Amino acid sequence: MTDAVQQLAAALAAGQVEVVDLTQPLSEETPILRLPEPFANTPKFRLRELSRFDERGPAWYWNAFEGGEHTGTHLDAPAHWASGRDQDDVSQIPPARLIGPAVVIDHTDRAAADPDHLLTVEDVEAFEATHGRLPEGGWLLFRTGWDARAHDEAAFLNADDTGPHTPGADVACARWLASERAILGFGVETVGIDAGAAHSFDPPFPLHTFLLGAGKYGLTQLANLDRLPPTGALVIAAPLKIVRGSGSPARVLALVPR
């Protein structure tokens, strides 16, 4: 095992493995989920300066920050949803379950044609027919091209009078991923793991319901999935270890062979 770690370190040093940042920048401009009344909404991220080489602290610069757990690129813990309420909060997730191989299913063209596009079981099975079964203890990342909208909140949320219109997975796929494949979790480029129209599904928000209920995780607002191959990347998701936290902003990195 020591040799394996040394080989990875050597490959990184030699540039044989690329580190791809899958994290969106976190700032006051980061888009956040909008819920209708009477539901409580998450606050926007805010950075407040404490001192910057001045009378408040002559030799140091630092800030305080505030914002919701589910802001920007973040991880959903099982405890985030009613179906997983008795399972791990974000501080209780075993660290080994934050690292795993990743596959990328790319439906960018379909999402461009239909913002309400949904991933199906048949889509995943077609991917598996070409690339092999989804990796046990790995991440399924769903690329839709939505990260190109991340710097324009209106385009990113893509909402009208009927609600938001963003891609996701259908109910059958959500149930199947939770019960039939031993993945760690599901990652997306959108504001949440479920489709924008998932409030009207039966059950509502099926990825939250089935995936988190099965003790798996969600990764949202990912970036740079276009730089990952369909298979072969290793993803590291590093949320803050918030005691009793339902989730956390995360730095998500991928190791990709060159």
JSON list of C-alpha atoms in Angstrom, two decimals, residues 32-243:
[
{"chain": "A", "resi": 32, "resn": "ILE", "atom": "CA", "xyz": [-28.67, 29.74, -4.52]},
{"chain": "A", "resi": 33, "resn": "LEU", "atom": "CA", "xyz": [-31.84, 27.67, -4.49]},
{"chain": "A", "resi": 34, "resn": "ARG", "atom": "CA", "xyz": [-35.09, 29.66, -4.29]},
{"chain": "A", "resi": 35, "resn": "LEU", "atom": "CA", "xyz": [-38.06, 28.09, -2.50]},
{"chain": "A", "resi": 36, "resn": "PRO", "atom": "CA", "xyz": [-41.61, 29.50, -2.63]},
{"chain": "A", "resi": 37, "resn": "GLU", "atom": "CA", "xyz": [-43.38, 30.77, 0.46]},
{"chain": "A", "resi": 38, "resn": "PRO", "atom": "CA", "xyz": [-43.94, 29.67, 3.17]},
{"chain": "A", "resi": 39, "resn": "PHE", "atom": "CA", "xyz": [-40.68, 27.67, 3.07]},
{"chain": "A", "resi": 40, "resn": "ALA", "atom": "CA", "xyz": [-37.49, 29.06, 4.61]},
{"chain": "A", "resi": 41, "resn": "ASN", "atom": "CA", "xyz": [-34.77, 29.99, 2.14]},
{"chain": "A", "resi": 42, "resn": "THR", "atom": "CA", "xyz": [-31.04, 29.66, 2.54]},
{"chain": "A", "resi": 43, "resn": "PRO", "atom": "CA", "xyz": [-29.10, 32.93, 2.85]},
{"chain": "A", "resi": 44, "resn": "LYS", "atom": "CA", "xyz": [-26.58, 33.93, 0.25]},
{"chain": "A", "resi": 45, "resn": "PHE", "atom": "CA", "xyz": [-22.91, 33.50, 1.03]},
{"chain": "A", "resi": 46, "resn": "ARG", "atom": "CA", "xyz": [-21.44, 36.61, 2.64]},
{"chain": "A", "resi": 47, "resn": "LEU", "atom": "CA", "xyz": [-17.86, 37.52, 3.49]},
{"chain": "A", "resi": 48, "resn": "ARG", "atom": "CA", "xyz": [-17.30, 40.15, 6.19]},
{"chain": "A", "resi": 49, "resn": "GLU", "atom": "CA", "xyz": [-13.85, 41.63, 6.69]},
{"chain": "A", "resi": 50, "resn": "LEU", "atom": "CA", "xyz": [-12.45, 41.51, 10.23]},
{"chain": "A", "resi": 51, "resn": "SER", "atom": "CA", "xyz": [-9.10, 43.16, 9.61]},
{"chain": "A", "resi": 52, "resn": "ARG", "atom": "CA", "xyz": [-6.78, 43.85, 6.70]},
{"chain": "A", "resi": 53, "resn": "PHE", "atom": "CA", "xyz": [-3.37, 45.05, 7.83]},
{"chain": "A", "resi": 54, "resn": "ASP", "atom": "CA", "xyz": [-4.93, 47.98, 9.69]},
{"chain": "A", "resi": 55, "resn": "GLU", "atom": "CA", "xyz": [-5.75, 49.09, 13.24]},
{"chain": "A", "resi": 56, "resn": "ARG", "atom": "CA", "xyz": [-8.07, 46.08, 13.63]},
{"chain": "A", "resi": 57, "resn": "GLY", "atom": "CA", "xyz": [-5.13, 43.76, 13.01]},
{"chain": "A", "resi": 58, "resn": "PRO", "atom": "CA", "xyz": [-1.91, 45.31, 11.73]},
{"chain": "A", "resi": 59, "resn": "ALA", "atom": "CA", "xyz": [-0.14, 42.14, 10.57]},
{"chain": "A", "resi": 60, "resn": "TRP", "atom": "CA", "xyz": [-3.00, 40.00, 9.33]},
{"chain": "A", "resi": 61, "resn": "TYR", "atom": "CA", "xyz": [-5.97, 39.81, 7.01]},
{"chain": "A", "resi": 62, "resn": "TRP", "atom": "CA", "xyz": [-9.02, 37.65, 7.85]},
{"chain": "A", "resi": 63, "resn": "ASN", "atom": "CA", "xyz": [-12.76, 37.47, 7.38]},
{"chain": "A", "resi": 64, "resn": "ALA", "atom": "CA", "xyz": [-15.90, 36.02, 8.85]},
{"chain": "A", "resi": 65, "resn": "PHE", "atom": "CA", "xyz": [-18.30, 34.26, 6.54]},
{"chain": "A", "resi": 66, "resn": "GLU", "atom": "CA", "xyz": [-21.90, 33.18, 6.66]},
{"chain": "A", "resi": 67, "resn": "GLY", "atom": "CA", "xyz": [-24.28, 31.34, 4.39]},
{"chain": "A", "resi": 68, "resn": "GLY", "atom": "CA", "xyz": [-26.30, 28.19, 4.06]},
{"chain": "A", "resi": 69, "resn": "GLU", "atom": "CA", "xyz": [-24.84, 24.69, 4.19]},
{"chain": "A", "resi": 70, "resn": "HIS", "atom": "CA", "xyz": [-26.27, 24.03, 0.72]},
{"chain": "A", "resi": 71, "resn": "THR", "atom": "CA", "xyz": [-24.60, 26.92, -1.08]},
{"chain": "A", "resi": 72, "resn": "GLY", "atom": "CA", "xyz": [-22.38, 26.67, -4.14]},
{"chain": "A", "resi": 73, "resn": "THR", "atom": "CA", "xyz": [-20.58, 23.41, -4.80]},
{"chain": "A", "resi": 74, "resn": "HIS", "atom": "CA", "xyz": [-21.70, 21.33, -1.85]},
{"chain": "A", "resi": 75, "resn": "LEU", "atom": "CA", "xyz": [-22.34, 17.86, -0.50]},
{"chain": "A", "resi": 76, "resn": "ASP", "atom": "CA", "xyz": [-25.75, 16.62, 0.65]},
{"chain": "A", "resi": 77, "resn": "ALA", "atom": "CA", "xyz": [-25.45, 14.27, 3.64]},
{"chain": "A", "resi": 78, "resn": "PRO", "atom": "CA", "xyz": [-28.11, 11.59, 4.21]},
{"chain": "A", "resi": 79, "resn": "ALA", "atom": "CA", "xyz": [-29.44, 13.58, 7.20]},
{"chain": "A", "resi": 80, "resn": "HIS", "atom": "CA", "xyz": [-30.43, 16.39, 4.83]},
{"chain": "A", "resi": 81, "resn": "TRP", "atom": "CA", "xyz": [-33.67, 14.62, 3.79]},
{"chain": "A", "resi": 82, "resn": "ALA", "atom": "CA", "xyz": [-36.57, 13.15, 5.74]},
{"chain": "A", "resi": 83, "resn": "SER", "atom": "CA", "xyz": [-35.83, 9.71, 4.29]},
{"chain": "A", "resi": 84, "resn": "GLY", "atom": "CA", "xyz": [-32.31, 9.84, 5.76]},
{"chain": "A", "resi": 85, "resn": "ARG", "atom": "CA", "xyz": [-33.05, 11.80, 8.93]},
{"chain": "A", "resi": 86, "resn": "ASP", "atom": "CA", "xyz": [-31.65, 9.05, 11.22]},
{"chain": "A", "resi": 87, "resn": "GLN", "atom": "CA", "xyz": [-28.50, 8.54, 9.15]},
{"chain": "A", "resi": 88, "resn": "ASP", "atom": "CA", "xyz": [-25.15, 10.32, 9.02]},
{"chain": "A", "resi": 89, "resn": "ASP", "atom": "CA", "xyz": [-24.84, 14.07, 9.25]},
{"chain": "A", "resi": 90, "resn": "VAL", "atom": "CA", "xyz": [-21.98, 15.57, 7.28]},
{"chain": "A", "resi": 91, "resn": "SER", "atom": "CA", "xyz": [-19.51, 15.29, 10.19]},
{"chain": "A", "resi": 92, "resn": "GLN", "atom": "CA", "xyz": [-20.23, 11.56, 10.53]},
{"chain": "A", "resi": 93, "resn": "ILE", "atom": "CA", "xyz": [-19.50, 10.54, 6.94]},
{"chain": "A", "resi": 94, "resn": "PRO", "atom": "CA", "xyz": [-16.55, 8.11, 6.97]},
{"chain": "A", "resi": 95, "resn": "PRO", "atom": "CA", "xyz": [-13.66, 9.83, 5.16]},
{"chain": "A", "resi": 96, "resn": "ALA", "atom": "CA", "xyz": [-13.06, 6.80, 2.94]},
{"chain": "A", "resi": 97, "resn": "ARG", "atom": "CA", "xyz": [-16.54, 7.39, 1.50]},
{"chain": "A", "resi": 98, "resn": "LEU", "atom": "CA", "xyz": [-15.55, 10.84, 0.28]},
{"chain": "A", "resi": 99, "resn": "ILE", "atom": "CA", "xyz": [-13.08, 9.41, -2.24]},
{"chain": "A", "resi": 100, "resn": "GLY", "atom": "CA", "xyz": [-13.91, 7.11, -5.11]},
{"chain": "A", "resi": 101, "resn": "PRO", "atom": "CA", "xyz": [-13.72, 6.44, -8.83]},
{"chain": "A", "resi": 102, "resn": "ALA", "atom": "CA", "xyz": [-16.02, 8.49, -11.01]},
{"chain": "A", "resi": 103, "resn": "VAL", "atom": "CA", "xyz": [-17.88, 8.00, -14.26]},
{"chain": "A", "resi": 104, "resn": "VAL", "atom": "CA", "xyz": [-19.33, 10.83, -16.31]},
{"chain": "A", "resi": 105, "resn": "ILE", "atom": "CA", "xyz": [-22.50, 10.49, -18.35]},
{"chain": "A", "resi": 106, "resn": "ASP", "atom": "CA", "xyz": [-22.61, 13.40, -20.80]},
{"chain": "A", "resi": 107, "resn": "HIS", "atom": "CA", "xyz": [-26.05, 14.60, -21.92]},
{"chain": "A", "resi": 108, "resn": "THR", "atom": "CA", "xyz": [-25.02, 18.15, -22.76]},
{"chain": "A", "resi": 109, "resn": "ASP", "atom": "CA", "xyz": [-26.70, 18.09, -26.18]},
{"chain": "A", "resi": 110, "resn": "ARG", "atom": "CA", "xyz": [-29.96, 16.71, -24.77]},
{"chain": "A", "resi": 111, "resn": "ALA", "atom": "CA", "xyz": [-30.07, 19.28, -21.96]},
{"chain": "A", "resi": 112, "resn": "ALA", "atom": "CA", "xyz": [-29.39, 22.08, -24.45]},
{"chain": "A", "resi": 113, "resn": "ALA", "atom": "CA", "xyz": [-32.39, 20.94, -26.48]},
{"chain": "A", "resi": 114, "resn": "ASP", "atom": "CA", "xyz": [-34.60, 20.40, -23.41]},
{"chain": "A", "resi": 115, "resn": "PRO", "atom": "CA", "xyz": [-33.75, 22.01, -20.05]},
{"chain": "A", "resi": 116, "resn": "ASP", "atom": "CA", "xyz": [-36.16, 19.58, -18.35]},
{"chain": "A", "resi": 117, "resn": "HIS", "atom": "CA", "xyz": [-34.24, 16.57, -19.72]},
{"chain": "A", "resi": 118, "resn": "LEU", "atom": "CA", "xyz": [-34.20, 13.55, -17.40]},
{"chain": "A", "resi": 119, "resn": "LEU", "atom": "CA", "xyz": [-31.68, 10.74, -17.09]},
{"chain": "A", "resi": 120, "resn": "THR", "atom": "CA", "xyz": [-33.30, 7.29, -17.27]},
{"chain": "A", "resi": 121, "resn": "VAL", "atom": "CA", "xyz": [-32.35, 3.77, -16.26]},
{"chain": "A", "resi": 122, "resn": "GLU", "atom": "CA", "xyz": [-32.06, 2.94, -19.95]},
{"chain": "A", "resi": 123, "resn": "ASP", "atom": "CA", "xyz": [-29.54, 5.77, -20.38]},
{"chain": "A", "resi": 124, "resn": "VAL", "atom": "CA", "xyz": [-27.37, 4.41, -17.58]},
{"chain": "A", "resi": 125, "resn": "GLU", "atom": "CA", "xyz": [-27.62, 0.86, -18.89]},
{"chain": "A", "resi": 126, "resn": "ALA", "atom": "CA", "xyz": [-26.58, 2.06, -22.35]},
{"chain": "A", "resi": 127, "resn": "PHE", "atom": "CA", "xyz": [-23.56, 3.76, -20.77]},
{"chain": "A", "resi": 128, "resn": "GLU", "atom": "CA", "xyz": [-22.71, 0.55, -18.90]},
{"chain": "A", "resi": 129, "resn": "ALA", "atom": "CA", "xyz": [-22.95, -1.47, -22.12]},
{"chain": "A", "resi": 130, "resn": "THR", "atom": "CA", "xyz": [-20.07, 0.62, -23.49]},
{"chain": "A", "resi": 131, "resn": "HIS", "atom": "CA", "xyz": [-18.04, 1.46, -20.40]},
{"chain": "A", "resi": 132, "resn": "GLY", "atom": "CA", "xyz": [-18.84, -1.25, -17.88]},
{"chain": "A", "resi": 133, "resn": "ARG", "atom": "CA", "xyz": [-20.93, -1.32, -14.74]},
{"chain": "A", "resi": 134, "resn": "LEU", "atom": "CA", "xyz": [-21.02, 1.75, -12.51]},
{"chain": "A", "resi": 135, "resn": "PRO", "atom": "CA", "xyz": [-18.13, 1.45, -10.05]},
{"chain": "A", "resi": 136, "resn": "GLU", "atom": "CA", "xyz": [-18.88, 0.13, -6.60]},
{"chain": "A", "resi": 137, "resn": "GLY", "atom": "CA", "xyz": [-18.00, 2.83, -4.10]},
{"chain": "A", "resi": 138, "resn": "GLY", "atom": "CA", "xyz": [-17.81, 5.42, -6.87]},
{"chain": "A", "resi": 139, "resn": "TRP", "atom": "CA", "xyz": [-19.52, 8.58, -8.07]},
{"chain": "A", "resi": 140, "resn": "LEU", "atom": "CA", "xyz": [-21.91, 8.95, -10.98]},
{"chain": "A", "resi": 141, "resn": "LEU", "atom": "CA", "xyz": [-21.50, 12.47, -12.38]},
{"chain": "A", "resi": 142, "resn": "PHE", "atom": "CA", "xyz": [-24.16, 13.79, -14.75]},
{"chain": "A", "resi": 143, "resn": "ARG", "atom": "CA", "xyz": [-22.80, 16.35, -17.22]},
{"chain": "A", "resi": 144, "resn": "THR", "atom": "CA", "xyz": [-25.40, 18.62, -18.81]},
{"chain": "A", "resi": 145, "resn": "GLY", "atom": "CA", "xyz": [-23.38, 21.74, -19.66]},
{"chain": "A", "resi": 146, "resn": "TRP", "atom": "CA", "xyz": [-25.23, 23.62, -16.93]},
{"chain": "A", "resi": 147, "resn": "ASP", "atom": "CA", "xyz": [-21.99, 24.91, -15.38]},
{"chain": "A", "resi": 148, "resn": "ALA", "atom": "CA", "xyz": [-21.75, 27.39, -18.27]},
{"chain": "A", "resi": 149, "resn": "ARG", "atom": "CA", "xyz": [-24.68, 29.22, -16.64]},
{"chain": "A", "resi": 150, "resn": "ALA", "atom": "CA", "xyz": [-23.18, 29.36, -13.15]},
{"chain": "A", "resi": 151, "resn": "HIS", "atom": "CA", "xyz": [-22.22, 33.05, -13.33]},
{"chain": "A", "resi": 152, "resn": "ASP", "atom": "CA", "xyz": [-25.75, 34.18, -14.26]},
{"chain": "A", "resi": 153, "resn": "GLU", "atom": "CA", "xyz": [-28.22, 33.32, -11.49]},
{"chain": "A", "resi": 154, "resn": "ALA", "atom": "CA", "xyz": [-31.33, 33.80, -13.64]},
{"chain": "A", "resi": 155, "resn": "ALA", "atom": "CA", "xyz": [-29.99, 31.52, -16.39]},
{"chain": "A", "resi": 156, "resn": "PHE", "atom": "CA", "xyz": [-28.69, 29.03, -13.84]},
{"chain": "A", "resi": 157, "resn": "LEU", "atom": "CA", "xyz": [-31.99, 28.68, -11.95]},
{"chain": "A", "resi": 158, "resn": "ASN", "atom": "CA", "xyz": [-33.95, 28.97, -15.24]},
{"chain": "A", "resi": 159, "resn": "ALA", "atom": "CA", "xyz": [-37.30, 29.56, -13.53]},
{"chain": "A", "resi": 160, "resn": "ASP", "atom": "CA", "xyz": [-40.60, 30.83, -14.87]},
{"chain": "A", "resi": 161, "resn": "ASP", "atom": "CA", "xyz": [-44.18, 30.92, -13.56]},
{"chain": "A", "resi": 162, "resn": "THR", "atom": "CA", "xyz": [-44.29, 27.11, -13.49]},
{"chain": "A", "resi": 163, "resn": "GLY", "atom": "CA", "xyz": [-41.06, 26.78, -11.51]},
{"chain": "A", "resi": 164, "resn": "PRO", "atom": "CA", "xyz": [-37.42, 26.01, -12.35]},
{"chain": "A", "resi": 165, "resn": "HIS", "atom": "CA", "xyz": [-36.43, 24.09, -15.46]},
{"chain": "A", "resi": 166, "resn": "THR", "atom": "CA", "xyz": [-33.16, 22.22, -15.01]},
{"chain": "A", "resi": 167, "resn": "PRO", "atom": "CA", "xyz": [-32.12, 18.65, -15.88]},
{"chain": "A", "resi": 168, "resn": "GLY", "atom": "CA", "xyz": [-31.95, 15.72, -13.47]},
{"chain": "A", "resi": 169, "resn": "ALA", "atom": "CA", "xyz": [-33.06, 12.09, -13.23]},
{"chain": "A", "resi": 170, "resn": "ASP", "atom": "CA", "xyz": [-36.51, 10.56, -13.48]},
{"chain": "A", "resi": 171, "resn": "VAL", "atom": "CA", "xyz": [-38.17, 8.72, -10.60]},
{"chain": "A", "resi": 172, "resn": "ALA", "atom": "CA", "xyz": [-37.35, 5.22, -11.82]},
{"chain": "A", "resi": 173, "resn": "CYS", "atom": "CA", "xyz": [-33.68, 6.12, -12.31]},
{"chain": "A", "resi": 174, "resn": "ALA", "atom": "CA", "xyz": [-33.43, 7.68, -8.85]},
{"chain": "A", "resi": 175, "resn": "ARG", "atom": "CA", "xyz": [-34.92, 4.56, -7.24]},
{"chain": "A", "resi": 176, "resn": "TRP", "atom": "CA", "xyz": [-32.68, 2.26, -9.32]},
{"chain": "A", "resi": 177, "resn": "LEU", "atom": "CA", "xyz": [-29.46, 4.14, -8.52]},
{"chain": "A", "resi": 178, "resn": "ALA", "atom": "CA", "xyz": [-30.30, 3.98, -4.82]},
{"chain": "A", "resi": 179, "resn": "SER", "atom": "CA", "xyz": [-31.14, 0.28, -4.75]},
{"chain": "A", "resi": 180, "resn": "GLU", "atom": "CA", "xyz": [-29.44, -1.43, -7.69]},
{"chain": "A", "resi": 181, "resn": "ARG", "atom": "CA", "xyz": [-25.99, 0.17, -7.90]},
{"chain": "A", "resi": 182, "resn": "ALA", "atom": "CA", "xyz": [-23.48, 0.45, -5.06]},
{"chain": "A", "resi": 183, "resn": "ILE", "atom": "CA", "xyz": [-22.40, 3.99, -5.88]},
{"chain": "A", "resi": 184, "resn": "LEU", "atom": "CA", "xyz": [-21.33, 6.57, -3.29]},
{"chain": "A", "resi": 185, "resn": "GLY", "atom": "CA", "xyz": [-23.54, 9.23, -4.78]},
{"chain": "A", "resi": 186, "resn": "PHE", "atom": "CA", "xyz": [-24.73, 11.32, -7.69]},
{"chain": "A", "resi": 187, "resn": "GLY", "atom": "CA", "xyz": [-23.15, 14.59, -8.84]},
{"chain": "A", "resi": 188, "resn": "VAL", "atom": "CA", "xyz": [-24.62, 17.36, -10.99]},
{"chain": "A", "resi": 189, "resn": "GLU", "atom": "CA", "xyz": [-23.80, 20.82, -12.33]},
{"chain": "A", "resi": 190, "resn": "THR", "atom": "CA", "xyz": [-27.19, 22.26, -11.31]},
{"chain": "A", "resi": 191, "resn": "VAL", "atom": "CA", "xyz": [-28.27, 23.93, -8.06]},
{"chain": "A", "resi": 192, "resn": "GLY", "atom": "CA", "xyz": [-29.59, 20.66, -6.60]},
{"chain": "A", "resi": 193, "resn": "ILE", "atom": "CA", "xyz": [-29.32, 16.97, -7.38]},
{"chain": "A", "resi": 194, "resn": "ASP", "atom": "CA", "xyz": [-32.96, 16.73, -8.48]},
{"chain": "A", "resi": 195, "resn": "ALA", "atom": "CA", "xyz": [-34.43, 18.18, -11.64]},
{"chain": "A", "resi": 196, "resn": "GLY", "atom": "CA", "xyz": [-36.02, 21.59, -11.45]},
{"chain": "A", "resi": 197, "resn": "ALA", "atom": "CA", "xyz": [-39.48, 20.10, -12.00]},
{"chain": "A", "resi": 198, "resn": "ALA", "atom": "CA", "xyz": [-38.97, 17.38, -9.36]},
{"chain": "A", "resi": 199, "resn": "HIS", "atom": "CA", "xyz": [-41.36, 19.10, -6.95]},
{"chain": "A", "resi": 200, "resn": "SER", "atom": "CA", "xyz": [-44.15, 17.70, -9.14]},
{"chain": "A", "resi": 201, "resn": "PHE", "atom": "CA", "xyz": [-42.80, 14.13, -9.37]},
{"chain": "A", "resi": 202, "resn": "ASP", "atom": "CA", "xyz": [-44.24, 11.17, -7.47]},
{"chain": "A", "resi": 203, "resn": "PRO", "atom": "CA", "xyz": [-42.58, 11.09, -5.02]},
{"chain": "A", "resi": 204, "resn": "PRO", "atom": "CA", "xyz": [-41.31, 14.66, -5.11]},
{"chain": "A", "resi": 205, "resn": "PHE", "atom": "CA", "xyz": [-37.54, 15.09, -5.28]},
{"chain": "A", "resi": 206, "resn": "PRO", "atom": "CA", "xyz": [-36.83, 11.40, -5.90]},
{"chain": "A", "resi": 207, "resn": "LEU", "atom": "CA", "xyz": [-33.03, 11.61, -5.85]},
{"chain": "A", "resi": 208, "resn": "HIS", "atom": "CA", "xyz": [-33.14, 13.24, -2.45]},
{"chain": "A", "resi": 209, "resn": "THR", "atom": "CA", "xyz": [-35.73, 10.73, -1.28]},
{"chain": "A", "resi": 210, "resn": "PHE", "atom": "CA", "xyz": [-34.18, 7.51, -2.55]},
{"chain": "A", "resi": 211, "resn": "LEU", "atom": "CA", "xyz": [-30.46, 8.30, -2.71]},
{"chain": "A", "resi": 212, "resn": "LEU", "atom": "CA", "xyz": [-30.10, 10.04, 0.64]},
{"chain": "A", "resi": 213, "resn": "GLY", "atom": "CA", "xyz": [-32.51, 7.56, 2.18]},
{"chain": "A", "resi": 214, "resn": "ALA", "atom": "CA", "xyz": [-30.13, 4.80, 1.08]},
{"chain": "A", "resi": 215, "resn": "GLY", "atom": "CA", "xyz": [-27.21, 6.46, 2.89]},
{"chain": "A", "resi": 216, "resn": "LYS", "atom": "CA", "xyz": [-25.70, 7.86, -0.30]},
{"chain": "A", "resi": 217, "resn": "TYR", "atom": "CA", "xyz": [-24.66, 11.41, -1.12]},
{"chain": "A", "resi": 218, "resn": "GLY", "atom": "CA", "xyz": [-25.31, 14.25, -3.51]},
{"chain": "A", "resi": 219, "resn": "LEU", "atom": "CA", "xyz": [-22.77, 16.63, -5.06]},
{"chain": "A", "resi": 220, "resn": "THR", "atom": "CA", "xyz": [-24.12, 19.79, -6.66]},
{"chain": "A", "resi": 221, "resn": "GLN", "atom": "CA", "xyz": [-22.98, 22.79, -8.69]},
{"chain": "A", "resi": 222, "resn": "LEU", "atom": "CA", "xyz": [-19.96, 20.98, -10.07]},
{"chain": "A", "resi": 223, "resn": "ALA", "atom": "CA", "xyz": [-17.69, 22.53, -12.69]},
{"chain": "A", "resi": 224, "resn": "ASN", "atom": "CA", "xyz": [-15.29, 21.30, -15.36]},
{"chain": "A", "resi": 225, "resn": "LEU", "atom": "CA", "xyz": [-16.91, 17.92, -15.93]},
{"chain": "A", "resi": 226, "resn": "ASP", "atom": "CA", "xyz": [-15.95, 18.40, -19.58]},
{"chain": "A", "resi": 227, "resn": "ARG", "atom": "CA", "xyz": [-12.33, 17.82, -18.51]},
{"chain": "A", "resi": 228, "resn": "LEU", "atom": "CA", "xyz": [-13.08, 14.34, -17.16]},
{"chain": "A", "resi": 229, "resn": "PRO", "atom": "CA", "xyz": [-13.15, 11.13, -19.21]},
{"chain": "A", "resi": 230, "resn": "PRO", "atom": "CA", "xyz": [-16.23, 8.89, -19.14]},
{"chain": "A", "resi": 231, "resn": "THR", "atom": "CA", "xyz": [-14.29, 6.54, -16.82]},
{"chain": "A", "resi": 232, "resn": "GLY", "atom": "CA", "xyz": [-10.93, 6.57, -15.10]},
{"chain": "A", "resi": 233, "resn": "ALA", "atom": "CA", "xyz": [-11.05, 9.65, -12.85]},
{"chain": "A", "resi": 234, "resn": "LEU", "atom": "CA", "xyz": [-10.80, 9.56, -9.06]},
{"chain": "A", "resi": 235, "resn": "VAL", "atom": "CA", "xyz": [-12.94, 12.13, -7.22]},
{"chain": "A", "resi": 236, "resn": "ILE", "atom": "CA", "xyz": [-12.26, 13.58, -3.78]},
{"chain": "A", "resi": 237, "resn": "ALA", "atom": "CA", "xyz": [-15.11, 15.49, -2.12]},
{"chain": "A", "resi": 238, "resn": "ALA", "atom": "CA", "xyz": [-14.07, 17.44, 0.99]},
{"chain": "A", "resi": 239, "resn": "PRO", "atom": "CA", "xyz": [-16.96, 19.05, 2.91]},
{"chain": "A", "resi": 240, "resn": "LEU", "atom": "CA", "xyz": [-16.48, 20.91, 6.17]},
{"chain": "A", "resi": 241, "resn": "LYS", "atom": "CA", "xyz": [-16.90, 18.64, 9.20]},
{"chain": "A", "resi": 242, "resn": "ILE", "atom": "CA", "xyz": [-19.94, 20.48, 10.57]},
{"chain": "A", "resi": 243, "resn": "VAL", "atom": "CA", "xyz": [-21.35, 18.78, 13.65]}
]
